[in-house]
Coordinates of C-alpha atoms in Angstrom, one line a residue:
X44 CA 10.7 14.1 3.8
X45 CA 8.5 12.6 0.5
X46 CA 7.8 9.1 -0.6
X47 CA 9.6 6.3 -1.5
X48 CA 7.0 4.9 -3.4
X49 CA 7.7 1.7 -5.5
X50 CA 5.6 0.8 -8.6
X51 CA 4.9 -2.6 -10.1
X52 CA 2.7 -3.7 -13.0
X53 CA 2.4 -6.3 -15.5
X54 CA 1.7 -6.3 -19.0
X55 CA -1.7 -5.6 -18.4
X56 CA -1.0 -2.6 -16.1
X57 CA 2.1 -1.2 -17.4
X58 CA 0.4 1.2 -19.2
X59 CA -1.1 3.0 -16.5
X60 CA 2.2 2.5 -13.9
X61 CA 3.6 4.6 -16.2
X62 CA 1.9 7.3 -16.6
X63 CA 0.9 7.0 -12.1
X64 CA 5.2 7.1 -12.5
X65 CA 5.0 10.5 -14.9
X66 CA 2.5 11.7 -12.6
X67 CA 4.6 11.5 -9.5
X68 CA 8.0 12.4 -11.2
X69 CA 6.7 15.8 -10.8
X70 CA 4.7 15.4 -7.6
X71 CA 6.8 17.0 -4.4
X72 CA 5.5 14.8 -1.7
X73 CA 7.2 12.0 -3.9
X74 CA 11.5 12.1 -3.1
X75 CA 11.9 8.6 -5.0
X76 CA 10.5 6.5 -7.4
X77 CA 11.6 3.0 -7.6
X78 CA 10.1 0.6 -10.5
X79 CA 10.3 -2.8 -10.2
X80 CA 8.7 -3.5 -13.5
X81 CA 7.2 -4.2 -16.5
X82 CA 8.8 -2.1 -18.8
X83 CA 6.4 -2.6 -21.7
X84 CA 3.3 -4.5 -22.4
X85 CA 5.3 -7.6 -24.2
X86 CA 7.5 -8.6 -21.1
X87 CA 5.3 -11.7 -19.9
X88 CA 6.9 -11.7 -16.4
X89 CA 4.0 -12.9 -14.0
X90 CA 2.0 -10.2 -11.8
X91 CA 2.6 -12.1 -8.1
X92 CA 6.3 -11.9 -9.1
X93 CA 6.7 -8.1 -9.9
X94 CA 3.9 -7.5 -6.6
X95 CA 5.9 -9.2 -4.2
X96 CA 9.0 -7.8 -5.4
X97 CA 7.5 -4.5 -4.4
X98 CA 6.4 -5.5 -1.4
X99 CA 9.5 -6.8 -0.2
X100 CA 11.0 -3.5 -1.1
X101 CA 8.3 -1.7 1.3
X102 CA 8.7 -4.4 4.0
X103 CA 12.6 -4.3 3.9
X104 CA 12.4 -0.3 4.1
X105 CA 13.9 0.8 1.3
X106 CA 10.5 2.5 0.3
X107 CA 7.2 3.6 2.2
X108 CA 4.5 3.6 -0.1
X109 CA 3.5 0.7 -3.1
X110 CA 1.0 1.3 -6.1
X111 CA 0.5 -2.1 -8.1
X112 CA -1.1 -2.3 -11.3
X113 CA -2.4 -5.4 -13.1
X114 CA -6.0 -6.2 -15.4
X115 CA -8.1 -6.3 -12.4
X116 CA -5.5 -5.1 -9.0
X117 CA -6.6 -8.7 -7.4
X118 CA -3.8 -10.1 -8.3
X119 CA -1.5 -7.8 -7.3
X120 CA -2.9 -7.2 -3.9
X121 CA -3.4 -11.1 -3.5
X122 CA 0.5 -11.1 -4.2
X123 CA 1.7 -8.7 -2.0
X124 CA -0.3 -9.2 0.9
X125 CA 1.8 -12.9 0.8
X126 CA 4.7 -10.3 2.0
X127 CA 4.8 -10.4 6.1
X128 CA 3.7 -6.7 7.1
X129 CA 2.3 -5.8 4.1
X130 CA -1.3 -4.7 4.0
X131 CA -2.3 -4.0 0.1
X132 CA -5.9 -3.7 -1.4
X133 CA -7.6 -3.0 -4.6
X134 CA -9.6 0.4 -4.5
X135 CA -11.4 2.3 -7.4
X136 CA -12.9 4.7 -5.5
X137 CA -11.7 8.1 -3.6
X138 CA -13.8 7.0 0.4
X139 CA -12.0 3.1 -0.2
X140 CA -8.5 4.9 -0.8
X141 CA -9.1 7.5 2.0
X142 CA -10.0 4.1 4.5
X143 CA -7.4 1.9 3.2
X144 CA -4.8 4.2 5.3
X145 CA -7.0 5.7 7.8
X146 CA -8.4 2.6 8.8
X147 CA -5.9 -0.3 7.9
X148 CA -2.8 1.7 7.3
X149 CA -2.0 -0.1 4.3
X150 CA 1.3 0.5 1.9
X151 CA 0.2 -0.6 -1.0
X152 CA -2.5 1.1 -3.8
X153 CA -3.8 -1.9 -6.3
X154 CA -5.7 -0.7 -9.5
X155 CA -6.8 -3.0 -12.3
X156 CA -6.3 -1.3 -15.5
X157 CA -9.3 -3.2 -17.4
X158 CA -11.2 -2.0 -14.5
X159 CA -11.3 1.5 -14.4
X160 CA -10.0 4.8 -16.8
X161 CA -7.0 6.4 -17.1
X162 CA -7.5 9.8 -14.7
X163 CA -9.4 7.9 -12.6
X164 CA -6.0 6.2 -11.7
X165 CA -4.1 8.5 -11.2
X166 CA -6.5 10.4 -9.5
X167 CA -6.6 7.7 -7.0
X168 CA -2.8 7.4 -6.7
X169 CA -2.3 10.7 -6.1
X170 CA -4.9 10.5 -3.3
X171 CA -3.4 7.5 -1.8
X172 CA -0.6 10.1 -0.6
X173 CA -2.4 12.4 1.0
X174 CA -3.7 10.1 3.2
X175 CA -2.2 9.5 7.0
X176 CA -2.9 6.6 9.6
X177 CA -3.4 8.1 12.7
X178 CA -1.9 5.5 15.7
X179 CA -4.2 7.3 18.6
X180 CA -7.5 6.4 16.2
X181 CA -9.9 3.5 17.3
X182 CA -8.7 1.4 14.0
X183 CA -5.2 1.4 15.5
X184 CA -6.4 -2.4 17.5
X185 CA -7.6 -3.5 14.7
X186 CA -4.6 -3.0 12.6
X187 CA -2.6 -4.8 15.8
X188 CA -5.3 -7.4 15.4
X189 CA -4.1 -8.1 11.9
X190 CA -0.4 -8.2 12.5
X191 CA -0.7 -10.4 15.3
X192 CA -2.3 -12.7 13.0
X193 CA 0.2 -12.8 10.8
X194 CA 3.0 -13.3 13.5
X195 CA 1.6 -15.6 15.7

């Protein structure tokens, strides 16, 4: 079974959301992809709206795996983290993708568009699904750490 992955961006990050979404259309770990928005670089609709929108989408099930887009990815992760059980980070780099699921088992991929190039992004998305939380691993209490925060 592929991804669910659900993409949101907003007018600053719409550009690359859609080529990360021509990028996956084609990959075969991806079974869905599920866009949430912007559709073009003129709608003004706020990034925390589009970012939680996507995270509720992860949180409700109806997709496993979130890349957000905005100018800088703060934003977007700032947004969806406001989503209880989502864990959602801003990385530019291949090590801070690998540990963002291997040590926090986070859903969510943010990338700021006025931050780093083109194939650098989807580089990074497409690594962002190869990657796999292992439960047995040390970081598996520390993960529990942070969601009993959240609950309690």
């Amino acid at each position: 079974m592929g991804f669910r992955v659900v993409l949101a961006a907003d007018q600053a990050g719409v550009g690359y959301k859609d080529a990360i979404a021509a990028m996956l259309a084609s990959d075969d770990r991806v079974d869905e992809i599920i866009d949430v928005g912007v559709s073009a670089d003129t709608d003004p609709t706020a990034y925390p709206h589009l970012a939680v929108e996507g995270a509720r989408r992860i949180a409700g099930g109806a997709a496993d795996r979130g890349i957000f887009v905005c100018g800088t990815g703060m934003g977007v992760a700032i947004a969806a983290n406001k989503v209880p059980g989502i864990r959602a980070c801003t990385a530019h780099d291949s090590y801070s993708v690998e540990r963002l699921v291997k040590s926090n088992n986070a859903q969510v991929l943010c990338l700021g568009e006025r931050v780093i190039g083109r194939e650098l992004s989807l580089r990074l998305a497409s690594e962002f699904l190869d990657q796999v939380f292992d439960p047995g691993s040390a970081s598996n209490e520390k993960v529990q750490a942070i969601i009993e925060y959240e609950t309690h």
